[in-house]
Amino acid sequence: MAESSVSFLVQKLYDLVSQEASLFGAVKGEVRQLCKELEWIRLFLEYADGQRRYDERFKLWVNQVRDAAFDAEDVIDEYVFKVERKRQQRLNNLKFLNFLPACLNFVDKLQLAHELMGRITDINTTFEKILVYKKRYGIEYPRASEAGSSSEPWRYSNQMVARKEKRLPTVEETNVVGMKNDVEAVKGKLLEGATERVVVAIWGMGGLGKTTLAKKVYNDSDVQQHFKCRAWVFVSQEYNIRELLLGIANCVTTLTDEQKGKNENELGEEVKKCLQGKRYLIVLDDIWNTNVWRGLRSYFPAESNKSRVVITTRNQGIALDAHSDCHELQPLGDKESWDLFLNKVRSAGLEEFKKEILEKCKGLPLAIVVLGGLLSLKDLTQHSWRKVLDSKDWHLSQGPDSCLGVLALSYNNLPSYLKPCFLYCGVFPEDSEIKASELIQLWVAEGFVQKRGKETPEDIAEDYLYELIQRSIIQVADTRADGRVKSCRIHDLLRDLAISEAKEEKLFEVDENIDVDVLPTSNRRLIGNINQTNSPHLQNSNLRSLILNGSPIDEGGGVFLHKYPKLLRVLHVDLVQDRGIYDVDLKLSGKIGELIHLKYLCLGGIKTEIRLPPSIGGLVNLQTLDSGDNYIRIPHTIWKLKQMRHLNCWRGTISSRQSMRETWVEGHLGVHQMTNLQTLYLEAGDWLKDNNLGKLAHHHLKQLKLNLEYHSELKEGSFRSIAQLTGLQKLKLLSDNFIESEGLSTSNAEVESTPILFPGLESFSHHKCLYKLHLVGPIRKLPVETTLYPPNLMQLKLFRTRMEEDPMPILGRLPNLRILTLLPNSYVGTGMNCPHGGFLRLEFLQMQGLVSLEDLSVAEGAMPNLKTLKIEFCREVRKFPDGLLQLKKLQRLNLYFLPNELISEVLETQGEDWNRIRRIITFQVPPHSW
């Protein structure tokens, strides 16, 4: 980890010296000397970093190097901050100047440079002393075979990450080896026994696979058949009863905004009312406190209808307190352990290590897959495996049944560039689903991603993520239509390891672990629910990241972010708690524009409108601005930020064009100047005029979400701009009307005229990268010619399109379509037919809220690869489509809120095909008011 800090600092210094030569001037030589010293130190650090666990001399030396590197980074960042602030002040006083630090007064610059030279000289002296200590106390360089590092300086080191062929990971299978008997045992407790409500507890130590077992049972076809009302919520150590009730309610019903805002008792009554009279199954995963069940049980009806509640816990006392029917999960046997290991390593070689591997893992599935993930990346040789198995890192194992030694071994064997990325996963709440895009953007902003040729940092970071997944340190939670990772998880034991190691490495601290006796200046990143007005740690001028989860609200009910540590790189404020949203004011000081090092700004969970101050234009290094679904007003000065990569403000409006005076001073500002932009989510506005969006055609824009509703005058020009953006991968458009012309004449007079879906954009044929398209607004009739659609379209979502003709014969001919989602009012006709030979690659189909649909038919040979089908809130579909019986690959069928006669037909009709359908079906019956 210290090696990562030094590598980051060296790269940063080289970039600054080469790109901002005038910034350093006379002190350039001192900075270059520091770089060279750090390069040689870095070569030794990776070895020393591993040895510090076993030798206090190494530990002290590594800590001194890391702290000195932190000091050097602070000195450089403070200098850049002062120079930029002086430049901004001078620019404000002399409105006609628009240059970089060259416009500083010579005396000012000389004073700052003199101060920097003194501090850099002190740091160089510190590093010289550290090197003397190394030699004096016998901390020797390792032999080449031990160090595993190149003898070349850092810039030419083979430690740079090599480009690898991207291998798309898959969602972790729940069919874990050796659980067959456990699954049958727990199923028996759920499906048989007493008629009254019963609590079933799955308990055992961490890493045994309690959650995996519960998931497998929860998704079992027999269990789904038996319980038509099911819910799953994660509990974890930091729990809230209202949050749990809201999670359960979201699983079993659809809540209004008013219901979501109710207090704990009112929400509990809503849940109870919804469960009343139904046979339900509720899973409460990962309980740490007896008060969880005590706080929830009164809201779960105890009727005699064989309802069940499943809890998973490490504590047998919790299981007994709930008066549950207990199932203790045991470690895997030798055969099952070895089979699971081979399934991960995917090789049957080197069986001479079998006994040793099994002894190390002690039958714990988590330990087995993590060790398998580590060895799967090693050469299949005795020497390579023996080196891992003889590692001293096993010393962290605590107790005869702990798997911490395996986890520590896997962490310590990570390449240096992956260690901070793994540790950073600990900043997310326990059991949370982590968005891959958010994680990647944070890694980039924090400086964890090394350069690699001309590749974008996001692509390199995605490779990092895939490597961590391959090592089984991170699990895939969900994937995108193109197979890439959409979200991921980290096991709570690995999260505990990450938090512990991060504290040791001074990478970050979570609020509950902050040592009040330690000086606030030792913390560089703070995570958690931190009270802004009372915490001295927020006064730390060296703070680099502030991730606030929960409610940093002052006594006046407002969120005050007016005291910013000047070197901040990441500011993430998420006020979502209890899965609701705070109705508070977010007050951003105009001084936020002074945070010139800020690269990531996220403002989430704000119900009232956010207003950014004009000083936002001073954030010259900002890469990500994310307001999620919050309403936000953004000043036009945002267009100054040429480093912006992700502008995610779906409900964001940009203020009107700048005045003549501003144009004269600053030049014409517009989106076309954001040439690094990859993600753009915004509401339409004047910024779309003059084809500014289209001018990004030859740059990096990959994702575009554009709200054109109420902006009809901008529609045609926007579509013409989109026609030029042939590098787009994902596109979402919201419009009051997509079709402007009734038809387009073709060269063949006999062919019926085709409607123009987008005026000015008659064809998507050149958008070969576009794989996801989401349209919201009237279309009425789709173009017939498939050449007008993106040739590689994989995912299509339609909402409020009000199509009057059956879209299936046309959409069925799209060759690469895998996911089709038809949301309410997307189709207003009464009949829908999936034709023979249509949808050859479709895997997922959802039809929701098609309230006029009466007849749904599926021809033989249609949708041969369909795996998931969801038909929901289609109240007029009264007959089950017989064609669905021939879909042999169908694995999941959801029938929610459909007429009772259709459900009765599925449950009562006899035959082998109907029995297969019943094994995969999940349904909910509509309320009596239907």
JSON list of N, CA and C in Angstrom, two decimals, residues 360-404:
[
{"chain": "A", "resi": 360, "resn": "LYS", "atom": "N", "xyz": [-6.04, -25.83, 5.16]},
{"chain": "A", "resi": 360, "resn": "LYS", "atom": "CA", "xyz": [-6.00, -24.37, 5.27]},
{"chain": "A", "resi": 360, "resn": "LYS", "atom": "C", "xyz": [-7.42, -23.78, 5.30]},
{"chain": "A", "resi": 361, "resn": "CYS", "atom": "N", "xyz": [-8.31, -24.34, 4.48]},
{"chain": "A", "resi": 361, "resn": "CYS", "atom": "CA", "xyz": [-9.64, -23.73, 4.30]},
{"chain": "A", "resi": 361, "resn": "CYS", "atom": "C", "xyz": [-10.68, -24.21, 5.30]},
{"chain": "A", "resi": 362, "resn": "LYS", "atom": "N", "xyz": [-10.44, -25.33, 5.94]},
{"chain": "A", "resi": 362, "resn": "LYS", "atom": "CA", "xyz": [-11.30, -25.82, 7.02]},
{"chain": "A", "resi": 362, "resn": "LYS", "atom": "C", "xyz": [-12.78, -25.94, 6.64]},
{"chain": "A", "resi": 363, "resn": "GLY", "atom": "N", "xyz": [-13.01, -26.22, 5.35]},
{"chain": "A", "resi": 363, "resn": "GLY", "atom": "CA", "xyz": [-14.38, -26.45, 4.91]},
{"chain": "A", "resi": 363, "resn": "GLY", "atom": "C", "xyz": [-15.23, -25.20, 4.76]},
{"chain": "A", "resi": 364, "resn": "LEU", "atom": "N", "xyz": [-14.61, -24.01, 4.82]},
{"chain": "A", "resi": 364, "resn": "LEU", "atom": "CA", "xyz": [-15.36, -22.76, 4.70]},
{"chain": "A", "resi": 364, "resn": "LEU", "atom": "C", "xyz": [-15.44, -22.36, 3.23]},
{"chain": "A", "resi": 365, "resn": "PRO", "atom": "N", "xyz": [-16.63, -22.31, 2.64]},
{"chain": "A", "resi": 365, "resn": "PRO", "atom": "CA", "xyz": [-16.75, -21.97, 1.22]},
{"chain": "A", "resi": 365, "resn": "PRO", "atom": "C", "xyz": [-16.09, -20.65, 0.83]},
{"chain": "A", "resi": 366, "resn": "LEU", "atom": "N", "xyz": [-16.21, -19.61, 1.68]},
{"chain": "A", "resi": 366, "resn": "LEU", "atom": "CA", "xyz": [-15.60, -18.33, 1.36]},
{"chain": "A", "resi": 366, "resn": "LEU", "atom": "C", "xyz": [-14.09, -18.47, 1.23]},
{"chain": "A", "resi": 367, "resn": "ALA", "atom": "N", "xyz": [-13.47, -19.19, 2.19]},
{"chain": "A", "resi": 367, "resn": "ALA", "atom": "CA", "xyz": [-12.03, -19.39, 2.14]},
{"chain": "A", "resi": 367, "resn": "ALA", "atom": "C", "xyz": [-11.63, -20.18, 0.90]},
{"chain": "A", "resi": 368, "resn": "ILE", "atom": "N", "xyz": [-12.43, -21.16, 0.53]},
{"chain": "A", "resi": 368, "resn": "ILE", "atom": "CA", "xyz": [-12.11, -22.02, -0.61]},
{"chain": "A", "resi": 368, "resn": "ILE", "atom": "C", "xyz": [-12.13, -21.23, -1.91]},
{"chain": "A", "resi": 369, "resn": "VAL", "atom": "N", "xyz": [-13.18, -20.43, -2.14]},
{"chain": "A", "resi": 369, "resn": "VAL", "atom": "CA", "xyz": [-13.27, -19.70, -3.40]},
{"chain": "A", "resi": 369, "resn": "VAL", "atom": "C", "xyz": [-12.25, -18.57, -3.47]},
{"chain": "A", "resi": 370, "resn": "VAL", "atom": "N", "xyz": [-11.92, -17.96, -2.31]},
{"chain": "A", "resi": 370, "resn": "VAL", "atom": "CA", "xyz": [-10.91, -16.89, -2.32]},
{"chain": "A", "resi": 370, "resn": "VAL", "atom": "C", "xyz": [-9.53, -17.48, -2.59]},
{"chain": "A", "resi": 371, "resn": "LEU", "atom": "N", "xyz": [-9.19, -18.59, -1.94]},
{"chain": "A", "resi": 371, "resn": "LEU", "atom": "CA", "xyz": [-7.91, -19.24, -2.21]},
{"chain": "A", "resi": 371, "resn": "LEU", "atom": "C", "xyz": [-7.87, -19.76, -3.64]},
{"chain": "A", "resi": 372, "resn": "GLY", "atom": "N", "xyz": [-8.98, -20.31, -4.11]},
{"chain": "A", "resi": 372, "resn": "GLY", "atom": "CA", "xyz": [-9.04, -20.76, -5.49]},
{"chain": "A", "resi": 372, "resn": "GLY", "atom": "C", "xyz": [-8.85, -19.60, -6.46]},
{"chain": "A", "resi": 373, "resn": "GLY", "atom": "N", "xyz": [-9.46, -18.45, -6.14]},
{"chain": "A", "resi": 373, "resn": "GLY", "atom": "CA", "xyz": [-9.29, -17.28, -6.99]},
{"chain": "A", "resi": 373, "resn": "GLY", "atom": "C", "xyz": [-7.85, -16.82, -7.04]},
{"chain": "A", "resi": 374, "resn": "LEU", "atom": "N", "xyz": [-7.14, -16.92, -5.91]},
{"chain": "A", "resi": 374, "resn": "LEU", "atom": "CA", "xyz": [-5.72, -16.55, -5.87]},
{"chain": "A", "resi": 374, "resn": "LEU", "atom": "C", "xyz": [-4.87, -17.51, -6.70]},
{"chain": "A", "resi": 375, "resn": "LEU", "atom": "N", "xyz": [-5.07, -18.83, -6.48]},
{"chain": "A", "resi": 375, "resn": "LEU", "atom": "CA", "xyz": [-4.23, -19.81, -7.17]},
{"chain": "A", "resi": 375, "resn": "LEU", "atom": "C", "xyz": [-4.58, -19.92, -8.65]},
{"chain": "A", "resi": 376, "resn": "SER", "atom": "N", "xyz": [-5.81, -19.53, -9.03]},
{"chain": "A", "resi": 376, "resn": "SER", "atom": "CA", "xyz": [-6.18, -19.60, -10.44]},
{"chain": "A", "resi": 376, "resn": "SER", "atom": "C", "xyz": [-5.36, -18.64, -11.29]},
{"chain": "A", "resi": 377, "resn": "LEU", "atom": "N", "xyz": [-4.77, -17.61, -10.64]},
{"chain": "A", "resi": 377, "resn": "LEU", "atom": "CA", "xyz": [-3.97, -16.63, -11.36]},
{"chain": "A", "resi": 377, "resn": "LEU", "atom": "C", "xyz": [-2.49, -16.95, -11.31]},
{"chain": "A", "resi": 378, "resn": "LYS", "atom": "N", "xyz": [-2.13, -18.01, -10.58]},
{"chain": "A", "resi": 378, "resn": "LYS", "atom": "CA", "xyz": [-0.74, -18.42, -10.49]},
{"chain": "A", "resi": 378, "resn": "LYS", "atom": "C", "xyz": [-0.42, -19.46, -11.58]},
{"chain": "A", "resi": 379, "resn": "ASP", "atom": "N", "xyz": [0.86, -19.56, -11.90]},
{"chain": "A", "resi": 379, "resn": "ASP", "atom": "CA", "xyz": [1.28, -20.60, -12.83]},
{"chain": "A", "resi": 379, "resn": "ASP", "atom": "C", "xyz": [0.96, -21.96, -12.24]},
{"chain": "A", "resi": 380, "resn": "LEU", "atom": "N", "xyz": [0.55, -22.90, -13.10]},
{"chain": "A", "resi": 380, "resn": "LEU", "atom": "CA", "xyz": [0.19, -24.24, -12.64]},
{"chain": "A", "resi": 380, "resn": "LEU", "atom": "C", "xyz": [1.46, -25.05, -12.44]},
{"chain": "A", "resi": 381, "resn": "THR", "atom": "N", "xyz": [2.27, -24.64, -11.45]},
{"chain": "A", "resi": 381, "resn": "THR", "atom": "CA", "xyz": [3.52, -25.33, -11.14]},
{"chain": "A", "resi": 381, "resn": "THR", "atom": "C", "xyz": [3.61, -25.55, -9.64]},
{"chain": "A", "resi": 382, "resn": "GLN", "atom": "N", "xyz": [4.38, -26.57, -9.26]},
{"chain": "A", "resi": 382, "resn": "GLN", "atom": "CA", "xyz": [4.56, -26.85, -7.85]},
{"chain": "A", "resi": 382, "resn": "GLN", "atom": "C", "xyz": [5.22, -25.67, -7.13]},
{"chain": "A", "resi": 383, "resn": "HIS", "atom": "N", "xyz": [6.20, -25.05, -7.77]},
{"chain": "A", "resi": 383, "resn": "HIS", "atom": "CA", "xyz": [6.91, -23.94, -7.12]},
{"chain": "A", "resi": 383, "resn": "HIS", "atom": "C", "xyz": [5.97, -22.77, -6.83]},
{"chain": "A", "resi": 384, "resn": "SER", "atom": "N", "xyz": [5.12, -22.45, -7.80]},
{"chain": "A", "resi": 384, "resn": "SER", "atom": "CA", "xyz": [4.22, -21.31, -7.65]},
{"chain": "A", "resi": 384, "resn": "SER", "atom": "C", "xyz": [3.21, -21.55, -6.53]},
{"chain": "A", "resi": 385, "resn": "TRP", "atom": "N", "xyz": [2.60, -22.74, -6.53]},
{"chain": "A", "resi": 385, "resn": "TRP", "atom": "CA", "xyz": [1.62, -23.04, -5.50]},
{"chain": "A", "resi": 385, "resn": "TRP", "atom": "C", "xyz": [2.29, -23.19, -4.13]},
{"chain": "A", "resi": 386, "resn": "ARG", "atom": "N", "xyz": [3.49, -23.80, -4.10]},
{"chain": "A", "resi": 386, "resn": "ARG", "atom": "CA", "xyz": [4.16, -24.00, -2.82]},
{"chain": "A", "resi": 386, "resn": "ARG", "atom": "C", "xyz": [4.50, -22.66, -2.17]},
{"chain": "A", "resi": 387, "resn": "LYS", "atom": "N", "xyz": [4.86, -21.68, -3.00]},
{"chain": "A", "resi": 387, "resn": "LYS", "atom": "CA", "xyz": [5.20, -20.36, -2.47]},
{"chain": "A", "resi": 387, "resn": "LYS", "atom": "C", "xyz": [4.01, -19.73, -1.76]},
{"chain": "A", "resi": 388, "resn": "VAL", "atom": "N", "xyz": [2.81, -19.92, -2.32]},
{"chain": "A", "resi": 388, "resn": "VAL", "atom": "CA", "xyz": [1.59, -19.39, -1.69]},
{"chain": "A", "resi": 388, "resn": "VAL", "atom": "C", "xyz": [1.27, -20.13, -0.41]},
{"chain": "A", "resi": 389, "resn": "LEU", "atom": "N", "xyz": [1.31, -21.45, -0.47]},
{"chain": "A", "resi": 389, "resn": "LEU", "atom": "CA", "xyz": [0.90, -22.25, 0.68]},
{"chain": "A", "resi": 389, "resn": "LEU", "atom": "C", "xyz": [1.88, -22.15, 1.84]},
{"chain": "A", "resi": 390, "resn": "ASP", "atom": "N", "xyz": [3.15, -21.80, 1.55]},
{"chain": "A", "resi": 390, "resn": "ASP", "atom": "CA", "xyz": [4.13, -21.64, 2.62]},
{"chain": "A", "resi": 390, "resn": "ASP", "atom": "C", "xyz": [4.21, -20.20, 3.13]},
{"chain": "A", "resi": 391, "resn": "SER", "atom": "N", "xyz": [3.32, -19.34, 2.63]},
{"chain": "A", "resi": 391, "resn": "SER", "atom": "CA", "xyz": [3.35, -17.94, 3.02]},
{"chain": "A", "resi": 391, "resn": "SER", "atom": "C", "xyz": [3.14, -17.77, 4.52]},
{"chain": "A", "resi": 392, "resn": "LYS", "atom": "N", "xyz": [3.82, -16.77, 5.08]},
{"chain": "A", "resi": 392, "resn": "LYS", "atom": "CA", "xyz": [3.66, -16.48, 6.51]},
{"chain": "A", "resi": 392, "resn": "LYS", "atom": "C", "xyz": [2.37, -15.73, 6.81]},
{"chain": "A", "resi": 393, "resn": "ASP", "atom": "N", "xyz": [1.62, -15.36, 5.75]},
{"chain": "A", "resi": 393, "resn": "ASP", "atom": "CA", "xyz": [0.40, -14.58, 5.96]},
{"chain": "A", "resi": 393, "resn": "ASP", "atom": "C", "xyz": [-0.71, -15.36, 6.64]},
{"chain": "A", "resi": 394, "resn": "TRP", "atom": "N", "xyz": [-0.54, -16.68, 6.74]},
{"chain": "A", "resi": 394, "resn": "TRP", "atom": "CA", "xyz": [-1.59, -17.48, 7.40]},
{"chain": "A", "resi": 394, "resn": "TRP", "atom": "C", "xyz": [-1.68, -17.16, 8.89]},
{"chain": "A", "resi": 395, "resn": "HIS", "atom": "N", "xyz": [-0.71, -16.40, 9.41]},
{"chain": "A", "resi": 395, "resn": "HIS", "atom": "CA", "xyz": [-0.69, -16.13, 10.85]},
{"chain": "A", "resi": 395, "resn": "HIS", "atom": "C", "xyz": [-1.91, -15.36, 11.32]},
{"chain": "A", "resi": 396, "resn": "LEU", "atom": "N", "xyz": [-2.63, -14.71, 10.41]},
{"chain": "A", "resi": 396, "resn": "LEU", "atom": "CA", "xyz": [-3.79, -13.91, 10.82]},
{"chain": "A", "resi": 396, "resn": "LEU", "atom": "C", "xyz": [-5.00, -14.75, 11.19]},
{"chain": "A", "resi": 397, "resn": "SER", "atom": "N", "xyz": [-4.93, -16.05, 10.94]},
{"chain": "A", "resi": 397, "resn": "SER", "atom": "CA", "xyz": [-6.05, -16.92, 11.27]},
{"chain": "A", "resi": 397, "resn": "SER", "atom": "C", "xyz": [-6.31, -16.86, 12.77]},
{"chain": "A", "resi": 398, "resn": "GLN", "atom": "N", "xyz": [-7.51, -16.53, 13.15]},
{"chain": "A", "resi": 398, "resn": "GLN", "atom": "CA", "xyz": [-7.86, -16.39, 14.56]},
{"chain": "A", "resi": 398, "resn": "GLN", "atom": "C", "xyz": [-8.80, -17.51, 14.97]},
{"chain": "A", "resi": 399, "resn": "GLY", "atom": "N", "xyz": [-8.25, -18.47, 15.69]},
{"chain": "A", "resi": 399, "resn": "GLY", "atom": "CA", "xyz": [-9.08, -19.58, 16.12]},
{"chain": "A", "resi": 399, "resn": "GLY", "atom": "C", "xyz": [-9.08, -20.70, 15.10]},
{"chain": "A", "resi": 400, "resn": "PRO", "atom": "N", "xyz": [-9.47, -21.87, 15.50]},
{"chain": "A", "resi": 400, "resn": "PRO", "atom": "CA", "xyz": [-9.40, -23.05, 14.64]},
{"chain": "A", "resi": 400, "resn": "PRO", "atom": "C", "xyz": [-10.35, -23.01, 13.46]},
{"chain": "A", "resi": 401, "resn": "ASP", "atom": "N", "xyz": [-11.41, -22.22, 13.51]},
{"chain": "A", "resi": 401, "resn": "ASP", "atom": "CA", "xyz": [-12.41, -22.23, 12.45]},
{"chain": "A", "resi": 401, "resn": "ASP", "atom": "C", "xyz": [-12.44, -20.95, 11.62]},
{"chain": "A", "resi": 402, "resn": "SER", "atom": "N", "xyz": [-11.46, -20.05, 11.84]},
{"chain": "A", "resi": 402, "resn": "SER", "atom": "CA", "xyz": [-11.50, -18.77, 11.15]},
{"chain": "A", "resi": 402, "resn": "SER", "atom": "C", "xyz": [-10.89, -18.87, 9.76]},
{"chain": "A", "resi": 403, "resn": "CYS", "atom": "N", "xyz": [-11.43, -18.07, 8.83]},
{"chain": "A", "resi": 403, "resn": "CYS", "atom": "CA", "xyz": [-10.86, -18.03, 7.48]},
{"chain": "A", "resi": 403, "resn": "CYS", "atom": "C", "xyz": [-10.13, -16.72, 7.23]},
{"chain": "A", "resi": 404, "resn": "LEU", "atom": "N", "xyz": [-9.84, -15.95, 8.30]},
{"chain": "A", "resi": 404, "resn": "LEU", "atom": "CA", "xyz": [-9.18, -14.67, 8.12]},
{"chain": "A", "resi": 404, "resn": "LEU", "atom": "C", "xyz": [-7.79, -14.82, 7.52]}
]
